[in-house]
mmCIF file of C-alpha atoms and ligand atoms in Angstrom:
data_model
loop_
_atom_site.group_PDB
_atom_site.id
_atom_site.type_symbol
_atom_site.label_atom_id
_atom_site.label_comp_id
_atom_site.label_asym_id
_atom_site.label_seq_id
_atom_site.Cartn_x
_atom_site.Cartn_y
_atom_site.Cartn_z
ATOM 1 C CA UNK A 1096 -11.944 -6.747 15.301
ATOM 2 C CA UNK A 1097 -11.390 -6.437 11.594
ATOM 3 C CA UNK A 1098 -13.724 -9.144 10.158
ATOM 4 C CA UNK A 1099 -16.237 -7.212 9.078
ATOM 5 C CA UNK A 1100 -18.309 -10.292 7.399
ATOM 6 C CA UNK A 1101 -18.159 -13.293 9.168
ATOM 7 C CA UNK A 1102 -17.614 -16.965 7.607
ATOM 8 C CA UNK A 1103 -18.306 -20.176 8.972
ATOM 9 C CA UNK A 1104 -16.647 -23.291 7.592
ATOM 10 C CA UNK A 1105 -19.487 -24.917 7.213
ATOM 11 C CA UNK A 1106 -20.384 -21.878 4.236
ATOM 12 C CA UNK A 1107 -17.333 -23.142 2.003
ATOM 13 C CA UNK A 1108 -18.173 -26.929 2.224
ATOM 14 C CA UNK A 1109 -19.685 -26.067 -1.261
ATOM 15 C CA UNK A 1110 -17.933 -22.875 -1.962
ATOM 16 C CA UNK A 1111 -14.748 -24.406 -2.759
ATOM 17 C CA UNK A 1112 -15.478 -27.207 -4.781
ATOM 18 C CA UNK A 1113 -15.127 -24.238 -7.331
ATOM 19 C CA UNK A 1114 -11.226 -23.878 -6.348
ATOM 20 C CA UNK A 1115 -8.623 -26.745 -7.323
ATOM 21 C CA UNK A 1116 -7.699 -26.870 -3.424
ATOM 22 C CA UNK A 1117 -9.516 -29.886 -1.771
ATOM 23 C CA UNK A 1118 -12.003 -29.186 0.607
ATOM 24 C CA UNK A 1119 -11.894 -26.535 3.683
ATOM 25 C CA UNK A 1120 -10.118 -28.098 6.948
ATOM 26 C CA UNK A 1121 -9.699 -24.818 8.703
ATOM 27 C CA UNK A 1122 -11.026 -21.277 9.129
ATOM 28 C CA UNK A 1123 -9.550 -18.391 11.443
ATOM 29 C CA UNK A 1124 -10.660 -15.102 11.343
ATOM 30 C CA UNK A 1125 -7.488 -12.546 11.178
ATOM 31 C CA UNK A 1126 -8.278 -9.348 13.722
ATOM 32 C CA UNK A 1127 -5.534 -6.754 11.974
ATOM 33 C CA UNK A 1128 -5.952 -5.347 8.859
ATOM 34 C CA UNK A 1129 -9.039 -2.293 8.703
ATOM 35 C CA UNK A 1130 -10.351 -2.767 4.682
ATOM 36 C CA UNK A 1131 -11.507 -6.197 4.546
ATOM 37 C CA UNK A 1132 -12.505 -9.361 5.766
ATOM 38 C CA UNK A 1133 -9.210 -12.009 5.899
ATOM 39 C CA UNK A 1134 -9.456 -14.957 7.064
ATOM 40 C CA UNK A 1135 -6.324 -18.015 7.250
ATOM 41 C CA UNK A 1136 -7.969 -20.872 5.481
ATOM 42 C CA UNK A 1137 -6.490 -24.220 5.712
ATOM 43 C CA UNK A 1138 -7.750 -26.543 2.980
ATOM 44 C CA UNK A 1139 -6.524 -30.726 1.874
ATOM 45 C CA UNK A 1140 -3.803 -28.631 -0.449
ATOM 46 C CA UNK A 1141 -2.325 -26.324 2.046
ATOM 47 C CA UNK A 1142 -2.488 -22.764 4.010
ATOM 48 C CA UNK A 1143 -3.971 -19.592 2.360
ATOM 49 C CA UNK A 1144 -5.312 -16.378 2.619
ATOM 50 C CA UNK A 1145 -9.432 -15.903 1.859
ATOM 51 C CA UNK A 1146 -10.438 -11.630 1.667
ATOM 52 C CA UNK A 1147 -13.772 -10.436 1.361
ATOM 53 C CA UNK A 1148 -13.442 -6.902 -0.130
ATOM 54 C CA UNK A 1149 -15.663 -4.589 1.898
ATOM 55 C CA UNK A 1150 -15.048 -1.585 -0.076
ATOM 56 C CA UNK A 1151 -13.702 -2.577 -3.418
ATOM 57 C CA UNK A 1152 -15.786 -4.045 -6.263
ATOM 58 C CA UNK A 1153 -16.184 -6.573 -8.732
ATOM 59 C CA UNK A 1154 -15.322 -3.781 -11.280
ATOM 60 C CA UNK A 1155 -11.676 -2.945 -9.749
ATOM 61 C CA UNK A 1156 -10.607 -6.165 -8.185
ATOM 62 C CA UNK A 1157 -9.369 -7.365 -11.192
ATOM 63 C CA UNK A 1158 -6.218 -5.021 -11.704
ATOM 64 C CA UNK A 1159 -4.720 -5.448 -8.142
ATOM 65 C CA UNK A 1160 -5.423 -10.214 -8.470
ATOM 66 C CA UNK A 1161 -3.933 -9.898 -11.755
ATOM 67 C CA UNK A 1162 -1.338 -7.619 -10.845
ATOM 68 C CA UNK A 1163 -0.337 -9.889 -8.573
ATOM 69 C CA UNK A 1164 -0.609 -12.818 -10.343
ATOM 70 C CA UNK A 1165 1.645 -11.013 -13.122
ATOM 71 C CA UNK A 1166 4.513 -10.190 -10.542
ATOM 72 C CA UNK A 1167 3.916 -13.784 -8.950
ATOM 73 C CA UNK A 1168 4.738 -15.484 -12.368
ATOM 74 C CA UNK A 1169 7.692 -12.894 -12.305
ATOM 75 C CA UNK A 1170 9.368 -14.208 -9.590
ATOM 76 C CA UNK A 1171 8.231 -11.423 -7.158
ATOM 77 C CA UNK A 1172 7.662 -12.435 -3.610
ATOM 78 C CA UNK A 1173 4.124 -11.109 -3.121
ATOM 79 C CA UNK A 1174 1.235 -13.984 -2.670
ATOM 80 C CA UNK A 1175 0.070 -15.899 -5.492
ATOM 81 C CA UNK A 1176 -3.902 -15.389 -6.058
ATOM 82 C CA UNK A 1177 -5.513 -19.036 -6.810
ATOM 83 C CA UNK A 1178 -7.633 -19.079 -9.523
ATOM 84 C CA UNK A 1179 -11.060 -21.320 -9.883
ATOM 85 C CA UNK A 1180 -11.630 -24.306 -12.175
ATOM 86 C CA UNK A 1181 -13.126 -21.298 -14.813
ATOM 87 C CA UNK A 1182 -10.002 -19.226 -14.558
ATOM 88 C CA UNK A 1183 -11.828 -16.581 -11.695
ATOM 89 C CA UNK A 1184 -9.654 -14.722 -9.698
ATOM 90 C CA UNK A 1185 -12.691 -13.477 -8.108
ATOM 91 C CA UNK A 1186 -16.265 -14.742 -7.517
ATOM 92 C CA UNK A 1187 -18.903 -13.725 -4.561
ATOM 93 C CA UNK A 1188 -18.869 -14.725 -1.162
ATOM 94 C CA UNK A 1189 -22.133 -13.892 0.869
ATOM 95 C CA UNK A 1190 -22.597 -11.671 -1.609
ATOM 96 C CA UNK A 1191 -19.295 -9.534 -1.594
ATOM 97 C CA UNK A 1192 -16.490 -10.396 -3.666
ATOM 98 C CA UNK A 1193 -13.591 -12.754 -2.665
ATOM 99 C CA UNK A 1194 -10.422 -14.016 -3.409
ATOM 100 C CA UNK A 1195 -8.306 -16.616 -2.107
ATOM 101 C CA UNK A 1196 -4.100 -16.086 -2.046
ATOM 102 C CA UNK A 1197 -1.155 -18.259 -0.683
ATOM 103 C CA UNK A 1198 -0.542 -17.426 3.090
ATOM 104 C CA UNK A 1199 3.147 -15.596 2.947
ATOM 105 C CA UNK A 1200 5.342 -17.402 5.475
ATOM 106 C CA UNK A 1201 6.867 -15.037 8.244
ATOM 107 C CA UNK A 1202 5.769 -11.900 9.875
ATOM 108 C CA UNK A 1203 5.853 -8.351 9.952
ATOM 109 C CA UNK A 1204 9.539 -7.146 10.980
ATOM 110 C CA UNK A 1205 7.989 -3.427 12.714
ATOM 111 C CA UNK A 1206 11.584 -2.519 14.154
ATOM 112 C CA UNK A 1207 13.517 -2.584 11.199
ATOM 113 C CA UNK A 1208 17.539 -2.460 10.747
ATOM 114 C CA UNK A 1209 19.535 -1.595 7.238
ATOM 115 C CA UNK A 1210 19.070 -5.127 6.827
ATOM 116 C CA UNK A 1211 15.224 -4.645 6.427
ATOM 117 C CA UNK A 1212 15.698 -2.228 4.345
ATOM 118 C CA UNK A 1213 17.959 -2.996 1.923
ATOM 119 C CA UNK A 1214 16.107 -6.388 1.168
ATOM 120 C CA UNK A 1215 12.616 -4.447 0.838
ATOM 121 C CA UNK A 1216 14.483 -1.755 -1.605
ATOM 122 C CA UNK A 1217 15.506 -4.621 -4.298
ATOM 123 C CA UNK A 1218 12.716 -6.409 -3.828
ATOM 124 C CA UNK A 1219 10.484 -3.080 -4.986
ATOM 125 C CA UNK A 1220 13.161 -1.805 -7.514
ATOM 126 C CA UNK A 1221 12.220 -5.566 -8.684
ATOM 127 C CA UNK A 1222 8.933 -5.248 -8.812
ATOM 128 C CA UNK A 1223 8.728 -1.584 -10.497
ATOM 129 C CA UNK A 1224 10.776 -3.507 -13.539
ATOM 130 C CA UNK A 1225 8.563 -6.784 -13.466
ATOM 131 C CA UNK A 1226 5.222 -4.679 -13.616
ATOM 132 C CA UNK A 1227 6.521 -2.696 -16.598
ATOM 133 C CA UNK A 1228 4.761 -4.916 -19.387
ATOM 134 C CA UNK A 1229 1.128 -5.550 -16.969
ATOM 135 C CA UNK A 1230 -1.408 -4.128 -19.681
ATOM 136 C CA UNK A 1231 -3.890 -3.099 -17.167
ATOM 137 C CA UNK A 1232 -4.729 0.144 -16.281
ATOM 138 C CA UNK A 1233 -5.531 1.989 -13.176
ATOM 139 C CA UNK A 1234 -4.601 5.005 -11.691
ATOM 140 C CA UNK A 1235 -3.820 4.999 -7.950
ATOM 141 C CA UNK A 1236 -7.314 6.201 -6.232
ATOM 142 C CA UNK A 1237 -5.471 8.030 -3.795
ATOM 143 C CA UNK A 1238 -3.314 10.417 -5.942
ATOM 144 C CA UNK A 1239 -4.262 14.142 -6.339
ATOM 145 C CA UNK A 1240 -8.207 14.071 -7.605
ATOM 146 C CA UNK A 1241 -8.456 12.291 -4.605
ATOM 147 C CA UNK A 1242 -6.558 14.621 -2.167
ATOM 148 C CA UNK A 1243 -8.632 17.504 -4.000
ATOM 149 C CA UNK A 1244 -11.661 15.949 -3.224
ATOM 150 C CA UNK A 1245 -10.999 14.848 0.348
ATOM 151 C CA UNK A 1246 -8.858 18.172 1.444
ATOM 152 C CA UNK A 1247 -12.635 20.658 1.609
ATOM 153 C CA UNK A 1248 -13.546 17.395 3.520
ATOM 154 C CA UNK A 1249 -11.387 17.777 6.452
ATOM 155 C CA UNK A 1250 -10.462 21.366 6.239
ATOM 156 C CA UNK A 1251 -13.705 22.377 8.376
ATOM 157 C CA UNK A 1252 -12.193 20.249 11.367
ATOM 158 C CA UNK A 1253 -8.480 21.456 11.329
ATOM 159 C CA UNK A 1254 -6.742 23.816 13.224
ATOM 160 C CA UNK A 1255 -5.770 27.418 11.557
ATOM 161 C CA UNK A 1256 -2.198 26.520 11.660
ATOM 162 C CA UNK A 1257 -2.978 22.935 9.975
ATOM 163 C CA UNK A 1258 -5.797 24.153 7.586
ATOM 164 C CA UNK A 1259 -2.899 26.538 6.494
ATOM 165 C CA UNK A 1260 -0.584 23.315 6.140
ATOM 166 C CA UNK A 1261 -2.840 21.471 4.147
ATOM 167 C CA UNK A 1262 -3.811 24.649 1.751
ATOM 168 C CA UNK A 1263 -0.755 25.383 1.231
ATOM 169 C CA UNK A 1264 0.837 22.302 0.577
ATOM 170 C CA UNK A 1265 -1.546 20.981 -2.235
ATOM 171 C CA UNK A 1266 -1.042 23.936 -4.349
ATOM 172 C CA UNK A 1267 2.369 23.069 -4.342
ATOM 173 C CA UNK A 1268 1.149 19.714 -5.189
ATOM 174 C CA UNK A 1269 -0.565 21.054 -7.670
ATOM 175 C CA UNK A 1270 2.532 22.818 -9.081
ATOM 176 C CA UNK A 1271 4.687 19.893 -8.591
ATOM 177 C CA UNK A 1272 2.406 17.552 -10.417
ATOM 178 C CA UNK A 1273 2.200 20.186 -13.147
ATOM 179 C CA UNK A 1274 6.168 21.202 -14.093
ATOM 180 C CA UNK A 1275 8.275 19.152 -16.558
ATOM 181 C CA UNK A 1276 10.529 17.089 -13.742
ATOM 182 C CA UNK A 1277 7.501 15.671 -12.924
ATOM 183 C CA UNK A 1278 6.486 14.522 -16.410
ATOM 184 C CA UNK A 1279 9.688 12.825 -17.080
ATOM 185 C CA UNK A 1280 9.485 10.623 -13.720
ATOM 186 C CA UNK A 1281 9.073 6.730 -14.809
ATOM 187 C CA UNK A 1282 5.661 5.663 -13.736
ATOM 188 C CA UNK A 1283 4.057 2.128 -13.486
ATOM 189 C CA UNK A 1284 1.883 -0.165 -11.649
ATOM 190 C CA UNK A 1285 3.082 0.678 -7.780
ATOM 191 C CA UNK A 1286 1.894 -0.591 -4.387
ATOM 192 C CA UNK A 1287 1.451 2.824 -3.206
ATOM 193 C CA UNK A 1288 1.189 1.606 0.561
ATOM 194 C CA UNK A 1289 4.258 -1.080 1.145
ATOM 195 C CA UNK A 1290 4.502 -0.145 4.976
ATOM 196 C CA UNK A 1291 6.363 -2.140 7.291
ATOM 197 C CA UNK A 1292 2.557 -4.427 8.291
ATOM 198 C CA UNK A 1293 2.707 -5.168 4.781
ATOM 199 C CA UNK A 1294 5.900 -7.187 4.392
ATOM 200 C CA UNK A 1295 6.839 -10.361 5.760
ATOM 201 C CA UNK A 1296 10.041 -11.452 7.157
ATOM 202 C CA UNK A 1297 11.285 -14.647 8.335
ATOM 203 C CA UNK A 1298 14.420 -13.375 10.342
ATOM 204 C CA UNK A 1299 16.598 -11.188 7.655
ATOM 205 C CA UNK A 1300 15.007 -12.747 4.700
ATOM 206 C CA UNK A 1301 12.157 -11.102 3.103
ATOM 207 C CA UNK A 1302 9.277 -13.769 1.883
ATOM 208 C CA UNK A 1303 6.960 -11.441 0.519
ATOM 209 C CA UNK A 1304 5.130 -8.005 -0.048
ATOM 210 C CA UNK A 1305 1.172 -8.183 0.361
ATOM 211 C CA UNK A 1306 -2.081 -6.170 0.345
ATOM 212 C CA UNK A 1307 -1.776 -4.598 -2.946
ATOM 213 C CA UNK A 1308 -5.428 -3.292 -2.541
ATOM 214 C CA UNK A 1309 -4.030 0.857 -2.821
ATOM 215 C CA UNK A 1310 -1.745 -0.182 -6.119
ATOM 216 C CA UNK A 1311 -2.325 1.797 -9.501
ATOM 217 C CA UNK A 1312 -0.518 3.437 -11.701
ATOM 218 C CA UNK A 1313 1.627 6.364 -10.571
ATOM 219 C CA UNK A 1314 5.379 7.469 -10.211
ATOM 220 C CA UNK A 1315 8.121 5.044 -9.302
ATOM 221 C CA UNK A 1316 9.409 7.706 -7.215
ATOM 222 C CA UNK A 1317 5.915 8.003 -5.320
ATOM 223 C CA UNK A 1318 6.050 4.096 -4.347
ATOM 224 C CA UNK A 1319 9.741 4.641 -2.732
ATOM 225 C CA UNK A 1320 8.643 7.759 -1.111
ATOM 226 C CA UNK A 1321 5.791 6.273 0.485
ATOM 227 C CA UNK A 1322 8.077 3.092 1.419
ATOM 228 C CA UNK A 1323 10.682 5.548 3.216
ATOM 229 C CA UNK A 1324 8.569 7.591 4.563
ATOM 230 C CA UNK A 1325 7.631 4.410 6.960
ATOM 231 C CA UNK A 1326 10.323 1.865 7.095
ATOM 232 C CA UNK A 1327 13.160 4.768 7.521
ATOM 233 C CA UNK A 1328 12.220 7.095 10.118
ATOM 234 C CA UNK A 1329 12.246 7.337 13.968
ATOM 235 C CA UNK A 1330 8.558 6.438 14.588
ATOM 236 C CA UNK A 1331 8.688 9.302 17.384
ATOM 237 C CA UNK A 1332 9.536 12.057 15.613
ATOM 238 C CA UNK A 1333 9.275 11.366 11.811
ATOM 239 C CA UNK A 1334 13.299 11.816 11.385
ATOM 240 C CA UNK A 1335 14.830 9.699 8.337
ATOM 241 C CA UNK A 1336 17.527 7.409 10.121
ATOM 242 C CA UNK A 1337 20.285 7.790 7.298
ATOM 243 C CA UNK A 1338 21.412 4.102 7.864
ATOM 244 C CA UNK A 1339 18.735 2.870 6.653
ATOM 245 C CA UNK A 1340 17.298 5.624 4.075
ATOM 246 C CA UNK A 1341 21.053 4.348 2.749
ATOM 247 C CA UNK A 1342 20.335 0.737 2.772
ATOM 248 C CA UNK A 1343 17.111 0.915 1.044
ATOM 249 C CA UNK A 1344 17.644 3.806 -1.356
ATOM 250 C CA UNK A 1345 21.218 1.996 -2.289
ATOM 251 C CA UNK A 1346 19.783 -1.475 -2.822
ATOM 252 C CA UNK A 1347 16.618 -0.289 -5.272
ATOM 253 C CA UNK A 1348 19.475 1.893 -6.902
ATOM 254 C CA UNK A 1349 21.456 -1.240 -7.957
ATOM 255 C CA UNK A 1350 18.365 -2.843 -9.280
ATOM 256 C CA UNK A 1351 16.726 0.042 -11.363
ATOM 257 C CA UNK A 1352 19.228 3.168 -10.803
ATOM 258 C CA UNK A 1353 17.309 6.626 -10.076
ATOM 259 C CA UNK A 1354 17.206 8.946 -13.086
ATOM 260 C CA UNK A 1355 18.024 12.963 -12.615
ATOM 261 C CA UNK A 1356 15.256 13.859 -12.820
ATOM 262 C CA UNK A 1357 13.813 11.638 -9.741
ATOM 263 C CA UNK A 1358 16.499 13.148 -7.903
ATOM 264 C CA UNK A 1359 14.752 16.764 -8.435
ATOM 265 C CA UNK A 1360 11.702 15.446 -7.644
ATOM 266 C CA UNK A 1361 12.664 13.963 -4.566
ATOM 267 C CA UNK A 1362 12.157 15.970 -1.759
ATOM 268 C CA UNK A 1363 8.825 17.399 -3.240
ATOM 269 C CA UNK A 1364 7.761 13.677 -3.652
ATOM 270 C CA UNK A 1365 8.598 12.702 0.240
ATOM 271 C CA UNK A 1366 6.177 15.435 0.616
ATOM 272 C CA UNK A 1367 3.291 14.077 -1.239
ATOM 273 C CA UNK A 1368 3.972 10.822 -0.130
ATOM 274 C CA UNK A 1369 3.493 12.179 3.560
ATOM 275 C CA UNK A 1370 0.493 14.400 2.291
ATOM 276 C CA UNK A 1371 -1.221 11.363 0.731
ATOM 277 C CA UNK A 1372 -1.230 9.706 4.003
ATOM 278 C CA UNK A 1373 -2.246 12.713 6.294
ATOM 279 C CA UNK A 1374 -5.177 13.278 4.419
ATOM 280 C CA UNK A 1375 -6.555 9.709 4.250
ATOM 281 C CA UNK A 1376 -5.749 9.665 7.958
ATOM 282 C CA UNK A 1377 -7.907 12.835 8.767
ATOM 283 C CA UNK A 1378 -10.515 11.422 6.602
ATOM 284 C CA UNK A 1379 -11.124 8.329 8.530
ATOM 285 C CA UNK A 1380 -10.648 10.314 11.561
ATOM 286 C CA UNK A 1381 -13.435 12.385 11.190
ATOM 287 C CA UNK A 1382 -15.610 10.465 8.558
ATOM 288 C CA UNK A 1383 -15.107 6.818 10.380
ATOM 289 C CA UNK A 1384 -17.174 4.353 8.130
ATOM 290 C CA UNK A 1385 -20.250 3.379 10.512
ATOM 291 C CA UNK A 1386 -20.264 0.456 12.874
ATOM 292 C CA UNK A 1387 -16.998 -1.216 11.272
ATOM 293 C CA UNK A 1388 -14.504 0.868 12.251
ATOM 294 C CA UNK A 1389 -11.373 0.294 14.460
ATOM 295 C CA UNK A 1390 -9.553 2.627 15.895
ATOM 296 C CA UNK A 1391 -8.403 5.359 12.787
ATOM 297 C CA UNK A 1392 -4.715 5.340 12.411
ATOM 298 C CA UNK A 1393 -3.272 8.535 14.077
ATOM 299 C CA UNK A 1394 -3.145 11.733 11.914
ATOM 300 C CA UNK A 1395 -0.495 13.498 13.907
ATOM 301 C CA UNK A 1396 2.353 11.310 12.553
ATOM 302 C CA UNK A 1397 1.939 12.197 8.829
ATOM 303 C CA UNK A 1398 1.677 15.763 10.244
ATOM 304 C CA UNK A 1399 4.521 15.640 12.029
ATOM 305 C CA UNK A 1400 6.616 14.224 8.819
ATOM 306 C CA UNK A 1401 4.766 16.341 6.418
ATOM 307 C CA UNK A 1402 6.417 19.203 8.245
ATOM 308 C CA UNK A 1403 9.694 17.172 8.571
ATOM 309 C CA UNK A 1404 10.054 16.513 5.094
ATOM 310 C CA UNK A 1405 9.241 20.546 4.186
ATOM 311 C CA UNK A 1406 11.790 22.017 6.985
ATOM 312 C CA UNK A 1407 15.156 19.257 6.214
ATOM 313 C CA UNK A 1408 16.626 18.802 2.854
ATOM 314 C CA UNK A 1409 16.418 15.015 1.249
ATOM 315 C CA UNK A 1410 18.844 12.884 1.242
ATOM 316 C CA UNK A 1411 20.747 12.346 -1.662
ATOM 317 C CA UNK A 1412 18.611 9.256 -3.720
ATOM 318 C CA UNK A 1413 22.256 8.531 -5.040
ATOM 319 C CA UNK A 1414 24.734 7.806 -2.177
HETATM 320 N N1 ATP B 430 -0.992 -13.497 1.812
HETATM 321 C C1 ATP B 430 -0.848 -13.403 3.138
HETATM 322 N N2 ATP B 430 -0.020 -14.227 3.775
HETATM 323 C C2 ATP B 430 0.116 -14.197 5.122
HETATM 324 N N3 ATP B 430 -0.560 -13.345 5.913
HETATM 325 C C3 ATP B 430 -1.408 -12.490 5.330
HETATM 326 C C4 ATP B 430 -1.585 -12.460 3.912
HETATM 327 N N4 ATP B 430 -2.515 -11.508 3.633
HETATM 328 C C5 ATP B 430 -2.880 -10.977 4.803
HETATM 329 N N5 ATP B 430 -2.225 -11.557 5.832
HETATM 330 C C6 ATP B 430 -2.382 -11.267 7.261
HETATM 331 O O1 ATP B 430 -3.607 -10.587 7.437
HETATM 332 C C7 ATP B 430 -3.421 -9.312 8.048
HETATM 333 C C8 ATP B 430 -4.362 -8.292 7.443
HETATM 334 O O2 ATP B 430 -4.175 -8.246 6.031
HETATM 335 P P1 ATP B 430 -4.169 -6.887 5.217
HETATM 336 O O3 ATP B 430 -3.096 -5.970 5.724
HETATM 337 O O4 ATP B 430 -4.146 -7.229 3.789
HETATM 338 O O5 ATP B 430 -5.588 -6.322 5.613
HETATM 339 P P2 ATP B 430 -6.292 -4.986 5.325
HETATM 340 O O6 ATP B 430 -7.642 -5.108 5.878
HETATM 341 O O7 ATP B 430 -6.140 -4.628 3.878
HETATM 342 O O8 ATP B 430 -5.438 -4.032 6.250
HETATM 343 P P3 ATP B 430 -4.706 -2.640 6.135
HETATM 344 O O9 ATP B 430 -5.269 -1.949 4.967
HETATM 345 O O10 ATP B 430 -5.003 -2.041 7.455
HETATM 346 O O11 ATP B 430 -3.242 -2.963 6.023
HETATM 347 C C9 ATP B 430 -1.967 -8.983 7.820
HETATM 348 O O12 ATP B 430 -1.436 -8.178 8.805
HETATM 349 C C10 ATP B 430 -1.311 -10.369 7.794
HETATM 350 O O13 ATP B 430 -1.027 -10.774 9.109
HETATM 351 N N1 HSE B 431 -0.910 2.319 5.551
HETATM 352 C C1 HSE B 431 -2.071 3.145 5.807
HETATM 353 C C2 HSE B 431 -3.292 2.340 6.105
HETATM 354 C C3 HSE B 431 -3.904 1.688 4.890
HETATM 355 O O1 HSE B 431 -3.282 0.462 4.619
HETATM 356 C C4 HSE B 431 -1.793 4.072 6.988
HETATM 357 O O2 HSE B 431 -0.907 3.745 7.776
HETATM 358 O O3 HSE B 431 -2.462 5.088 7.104
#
């Protein structure tokens, strides 16, 4: 059960008389998703998303509405946020903050083929470029202060072998994030978390990327890492399948070609882009927020392609 505050539709009869959309005809709570409350809202004007933010505030909601709003205008497929009669993006909600987005048609393609792929590669290659000129600022919370906060965190539960892992691999973080390949890597607003439950297909045709709630500013390079590391592996073993690594690496390519220097950086980036997700993973595994919590995503698999990613060369980010 992921709604974590509960909504009646009798508590937006007055509610959203502040949004152009007609009144509420329709409320369903949606059980996936483990950050916030979403509900599918059906009002006189048509079908949308409503999200309470459970963890986020009224402070840092802005940059991921706006940001969305920005690449909607753009012609990017991600949902469009509606705004109030004021302007608001955002207003309270029992309390909490809420917005209200259109409801992306489709659903989430989890066995993906080239096809897949290739669509979600120009689609982010197009939103890299569209976010360029999005004057807000904020870095992506889960980038290396965060990993060097969380990493003493989790260190006390892990296994020799794995507390070795972890030590090991952020100081070459560290390193990595420090030397001059990294410096000249493009960086921009990125989603930071475009996994496969976060697009929506409708057969072979993408309709849209969505929860943008991990975006901030950060590498290109980091955003397709994290992107491959899901959408282009054998969920088993954490193995890239070279068709469609290809088909999405070749597709972004064509849109916003990969510099040399984001070749250098790649296979150290498919590491941090495994790393970033192994250590949120342990954290909710062993810190589970009280009450709320489903069951924490499994660890092991961001292990298991951490080590992947060290042991096999990348592939080429050129074909
Ligand atoms: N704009 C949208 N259009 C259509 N469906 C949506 C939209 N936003 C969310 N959903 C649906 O709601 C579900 C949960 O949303 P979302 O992934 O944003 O939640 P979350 O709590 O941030 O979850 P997580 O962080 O685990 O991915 C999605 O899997 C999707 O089915
Ligand atoms: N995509 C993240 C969950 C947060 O959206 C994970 O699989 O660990």
């Amino acid at each position: 059960m992921a709604v974590f505050t509960s909504v009646t539709l009798g508590d937006l009869t007055q509610w959203i008389k502040q949004f152009p959309l007609g009144q509420a005809v329709a409320l369903k709570g949606i059980a996936s998703g483990i950050e916030n409350s979403n509900f599918f809202l059906t009002t006189e004007s048509g079908e949308y998303v409503l999200t309470i933010f459970e963890n986020l505030s009224f402070e840092q909601l802005p940059f991921y509405l706006k940001l969305m709003h920005h690449l909607a205008e753009r012609g990017v497929l991600v949902p469009a946020p509606v705004a109030t009669h004021d302007g608001e993006l955002i207003v309270p909600l029992h309390g909490k903050p809420a917005a209200i987005v259109s409801k992306l048609e489709g659903s989430s393609q989890m066995a993906p083929q080239a096809v897949h792929c290739a669509a979600v590669g120009t689609m982010l290659a197009r939103m890299h470029l569209a976010a360029q000129d999005y004057p807000l600022e904020q870095p992506n919370l889960r980038g290396l202060d965060w990993w060097n906060l969380t990493t003493p965190k989790v260190l006390p539960y892990l296994s020799a072998e794995n507390a070795h892992l972890l030590r090991a691999e952020m100081h070459f973080q560290e390193a990595f994030a420090g030397c001059d390949t990294y410096r000249q890597l493009q960086r921009g607003p990125v989603h930071a978390d475009l996994f496969r439950n976060n697009v929506m297909f409708v057969g072979e045709r993408l309709t849209g990327f969505f929860d943008f709630y991990f975006a901030g500013c950060d590498t290109w390079l980091f955003d397709v890492a994290v992107t491959i590391n899901d959408w282009c592996i054998d969920l088993a073993t954490g193995v890239l399948d070279t068709a469609r690594v290809r088909a999405m690496l070749d597709a972004y390519h064509a849109v916003r070609p990969f510099t040399d220097a984001e070749q250098t950086a790649w296979q150290p980036m498919l590491r941090a882009a495994a790393l970033r997700f192994w250590l949120s993973r342990l954290y909710d595994y062993y810190q589970p927020r009280e009450a709320e919590m489903l069951t924490p995503h499994d660890p092991t698999h961001f292990e298991r392609i951490l080590r992947e990613r060290i042991a096999t060369p990348a592939p080429e980010l050129r074909g």
